[in-house]
Amino acid sequence: MMKKMDSISAHDEEAAQYDQQVREYNCYAHDVLFGMSFEYVNPHDCLLDIGIGTGLASLPFAKAGPRVFGFDGSTEMLNICKSKAFAKELKVFDLQNTPLPYSDGFFGHVISCGAFYFFGELEPIMKEVLRIIKPRGIFAFTVAAQTSEEEKATGHNPQGYSETPTPWGVAIFTHSDGYIANILQDHGFDMLKTQKILIRDGNEDSDDMLFKACVARRAGTRPS
């Protein structure tokens, strides 16, 4: 078993092989997220990719026209992303820290693919997305979803999420459907679309992972 490490160190180590691994594992959550969001995005929009990594999720948006900004805690992942030469601005920033380094209402849309499952409580992230996104902007993201059995177990847990160890040494969090729906509503977002995605785990001894892609729209005014 890999020694326990933080997610940034793990991604630094895997950066050079990351894109190839995604293809080998048939992991196309980033394409699903783009397909679900494309109809709401215009070529002149500014889009932020939270946890941009090597840029797999936001590259399709950049090809469609929007100006892409992104940040990630892994400098090695950002170096790969920078080599693809599609992002207007990239920043080294750890999502565990808030506030995010952007001004209020700067972005037309915000996306995040494969970042939120490293966090249990998502409220600090939701507050920041609400702050930096324009009214009617799209917030598209993925989380590690819970199975029906986990949902029942989490029903007795008011947190709405649970922690799961992984063979690669970094714990991840699965979130219940109810938790995601409630936290979006509480922060002024209307859910537009959801899609469950089954992704093959890279470890042969592990089960496939269930993910959920969500597309939400920020209300025209901030919630009171």
Coordinates of C-alpha atoms in Angstrom, one line a residue:
M1 CA 0.0 0.0 0.0
M2 CA 1.2 3.5 -0.8
K3 CA 2.3 5.5 2.1
K4 CA -0.3 8.1 3.3
M5 CA 0.2 11.5 1.6
D6 CA -1.7 14.6 0.8
S7 CA -3.5 15.0 -2.5
I8 CA -1.1 17.7 -3.8
S9 CA 2.0 15.5 -3.3
A10 CA 0.2 12.6 -4.9
H11 CA -0.7 14.6 -8.0
D12 CA 2.8 16.0 -8.3
E13 CA 4.0 12.4 -8.5
E14 CA 1.5 11.3 -11.1
A15 CA 1.4 14.5 -13.2
A16 CA 3.6 13.1 -16.1
Q17 CA 1.4 10.0 -16.5
Y18 CA -1.9 11.5 -15.6
D19 CA -3.4 12.1 -19.1
Q20 CA -2.4 8.6 -20.2
Q21 CA -3.8 7.0 -17.0
V22 CA -7.1 8.7 -17.6
R23 CA -7.3 7.2 -21.1
E24 CA -6.3 3.8 -19.9
Y25 CA -9.0 3.8 -17.2
N26 CA -11.6 5.0 -19.7
C27 CA -12.3 7.9 -17.4
Y28 CA -14.2 10.6 -19.4
A29 CA -16.0 12.5 -16.7
H30 CA -14.4 15.7 -18.1
D31 CA -16.1 15.1 -21.5
V32 CA -19.4 14.3 -19.8
L33 CA -19.2 17.6 -17.8
F34 CA -18.5 19.6 -21.0
G35 CA -21.3 18.0 -22.9
M36 CA -23.8 18.7 -20.1
S37 CA -22.6 22.4 -19.8
F38 CA -21.9 23.4 -23.4
E39 CA -25.4 24.8 -24.2
Y40 CA -25.1 27.4 -21.5
V41 CA -21.7 28.8 -22.4
N42 CA -20.9 31.6 -24.9
P43 CA -17.5 32.2 -26.7
H44 CA -16.9 35.5 -25.0
D45 CA -17.4 34.2 -21.4
C46 CA -14.7 33.9 -18.7
L47 CA -14.5 30.4 -17.1
L48 CA -12.7 29.3 -14.0
D49 CA -11.5 25.7 -13.6
I50 CA -11.1 24.8 -9.9
G51 CA -8.4 22.2 -9.6
I52 CA -7.6 22.5 -13.3
G53 CA -4.8 19.9 -13.1
T54 CA -3.5 19.1 -16.6
G55 CA -6.5 20.9 -18.2
L56 CA -8.6 17.9 -19.3
A57 CA -11.9 19.4 -18.2
S58 CA -11.4 23.0 -19.5
L59 CA -9.6 22.4 -22.7
P60 CA -12.9 21.6 -24.6
F61 CA -14.4 24.8 -23.3
A62 CA -11.3 26.8 -24.5
K63 CA -11.7 25.2 -28.0
A64 CA -15.3 26.4 -27.9
G65 CA -14.2 30.0 -27.3
P66 CA -14.4 31.0 -23.6
R67 CA -11.3 32.4 -21.9
V68 CA -10.1 29.8 -19.3
F69 CA -8.6 30.6 -16.0
G70 CA -7.5 27.9 -13.6
F71 CA -5.7 27.1 -10.4
D72 CA -4.3 24.0 -8.8
G73 CA -2.2 23.1 -5.8
S74 CA 0.1 20.9 -7.9
T75 CA 2.8 22.8 -9.7
E76 CA 3.7 19.7 -11.7
M77 CA 0.1 19.3 -13.0
L78 CA 0.0 23.0 -13.9
N79 CA 3.2 22.6 -15.8
I80 CA 1.5 20.0 -18.0
C81 CA -1.5 22.3 -18.4
K82 CA 0.7 25.2 -19.3
S83 CA 2.4 23.2 -22.1
K84 CA -1.0 22.8 -23.8
A85 CA -1.1 26.6 -24.2
F86 CA -4.9 27.2 -24.0
A87 CA -5.4 28.9 -20.6
K88 CA -5.4 32.6 -20.3
E89 CA -4.1 32.4 -16.7
L90 CA -2.9 29.7 -14.3
K91 CA -2.3 30.1 -10.6
V92 CA -0.7 27.9 -8.0
F93 CA -3.3 27.8 -5.2
D94 CA -4.4 25.2 -2.6
L95 CA -8.2 24.9 -2.6
Q96 CA -8.1 24.2 1.2
N97 CA -7.4 28.0 1.5
T98 CA -10.0 30.6 1.2
P99 CA -10.8 33.2 -0.1
L100 CA -10.0 32.3 -3.7
P101 CA -7.7 34.7 -5.4
Y102 CA -10.3 36.3 -7.6
S103 CA -12.6 39.3 -7.4
D104 CA -16.4 39.3 -6.8
G105 CA -18.5 38.3 -9.9
F106 CA -15.5 38.0 -12.2
F107 CA -16.4 34.7 -13.9
G108 CA -19.3 33.9 -16.1
H109 CA -19.0 30.2 -15.3
V110 CA -17.1 27.9 -12.9
I111 CA -16.3 24.2 -13.4
S112 CA -14.4 21.6 -11.3
C113 CA -13.8 18.0 -12.3
G114 CA -12.2 15.5 -9.9
A115 CA -11.4 17.9 -7.1
F116 CA -14.3 18.0 -4.7
Y117 CA -14.0 14.4 -3.6
F118 CA -10.9 15.4 -1.5
F119 CA -13.2 17.5 0.7
G120 CA -16.0 16.5 3.1
E121 CA -17.6 19.8 3.9
L122 CA -18.1 21.7 0.7
E123 CA -19.7 24.9 2.2
P124 CA -16.5 27.0 2.1
I125 CA -16.1 26.2 -1.6
M126 CA -19.8 26.9 -2.4
K127 CA -19.5 30.3 -0.7
E128 CA -16.5 31.2 -2.8
V129 CA -18.1 30.1 -6.0
L130 CA -21.2 32.1 -5.2
R131 CA -18.9 35.2 -4.6
I132 CA -16.9 35.0 -7.8
I133 CA -19.6 33.9 -10.3
K134 CA -21.9 36.2 -12.2
P135 CA -25.7 36.0 -11.8
R136 CA -27.1 33.2 -14.0
G137 CA -23.6 31.7 -14.4
I138 CA -23.2 28.0 -14.6
F139 CA -21.4 25.9 -11.9
A140 CA -20.6 22.5 -13.3
F141 CA -18.7 19.9 -11.1
T142 CA -18.2 16.3 -10.2
V143 CA -18.3 14.6 -6.8
A144 CA -17.8 11.0 -5.7
A145 CA -21.4 9.8 -5.3
Q146 CA -22.7 7.4 -2.8
T147 CA -24.3 4.0 -3.6
S148 CA -27.9 3.4 -2.5
E149 CA -26.5 1.4 0.5
E150 CA -24.2 4.3 1.5
E151 CA -27.1 6.7 1.1
K152 CA -29.1 4.8 3.6
A153 CA -26.2 4.7 6.0
T154 CA -25.5 8.4 5.6
G155 CA -29.2 9.1 6.3
H156 CA -28.3 8.7 10.0
N157 CA -25.3 11.0 9.5
P158 CA -26.3 14.7 9.3
Q159 CA -23.1 15.6 7.6
G160 CA -24.2 14.0 4.3
Y161 CA -20.8 12.7 3.4
S162 CA -18.4 9.9 4.4
E163 CA -14.7 9.4 4.2
T164 CA -13.2 6.4 2.3
P165 CA -9.5 5.3 2.4
T166 CA -7.8 4.5 -0.9
P167 CA -4.9 2.2 -1.8
W168 CA -2.9 5.2 -3.1
G169 CA -2.8 6.8 0.3
V170 CA -5.2 9.8 0.0
A171 CA -8.6 9.6 1.6
I172 CA -11.6 10.7 -0.5
F173 CA -15.1 11.7 0.4
T174 CA -18.4 10.5 -1.1
H175 CA -21.4 12.8 -0.9
S176 CA -25.1 12.0 -0.8
D177 CA -27.5 13.3 -3.4
G178 CA -29.4 15.1 -0.6
Y179 CA -26.3 16.9 0.6
I180 CA -25.4 18.2 -2.8
A181 CA -29.0 19.3 -3.5
N182 CA -29.3 21.1 -0.2
I183 CA -25.9 22.9 -0.3
L184 CA -26.6 24.2 -3.8
Q185 CA -30.0 25.4 -2.8
D186 CA -28.7 27.0 0.4
H187 CA -26.1 29.0 -1.6
G188 CA -28.4 30.3 -4.3
F189 CA -27.9 27.7 -7.1
D190 CA -30.6 25.9 -9.0
M191 CA -29.8 22.3 -10.1
L192 CA -30.2 21.9 -13.9
K193 CA -28.8 18.5 -14.7
T194 CA -27.2 15.5 -13.0
Q195 CA -25.7 12.3 -14.3
K196 CA -24.2 9.4 -12.5
I197 CA -21.0 8.0 -14.0
L198 CA -19.3 4.7 -13.2
I199 CA -15.5 4.9 -13.5
R200 CA -13.1 2.0 -13.4
D201 CA -10.6 2.2 -10.6
G202 CA -7.0 2.0 -11.4
N203 CA -6.4 -0.6 -8.7
E204 CA -7.4 -4.1 -9.8
D205 CA -8.3 -5.0 -6.2
S206 CA -10.7 -2.1 -5.9
D207 CA -14.3 -1.6 -7.0
D208 CA -15.3 0.8 -9.7
M209 CA -16.1 4.3 -8.4
L210 CA -19.5 6.0 -8.8
F211 CA -19.3 9.7 -9.6
K212 CA -21.9 12.3 -10.2
A213 CA -21.7 15.2 -12.6
C214 CA -23.8 18.3 -11.7
V215 CA -24.7 21.4 -13.6
A216 CA -26.3 24.2 -11.6
R217 CA -27.1 27.9 -12.3
R218 CA -26.6 30.7 -9.9
A219 CA -29.8 32.6 -9.2
G220 CA -30.1 36.2 -10.4
T221 CA -29.7 37.6 -6.9
R222 CA -27.7 36.4 -3.9
P223 CA -29.6 34.4 -1.3
S224 CA -30.5 36.4 1.8

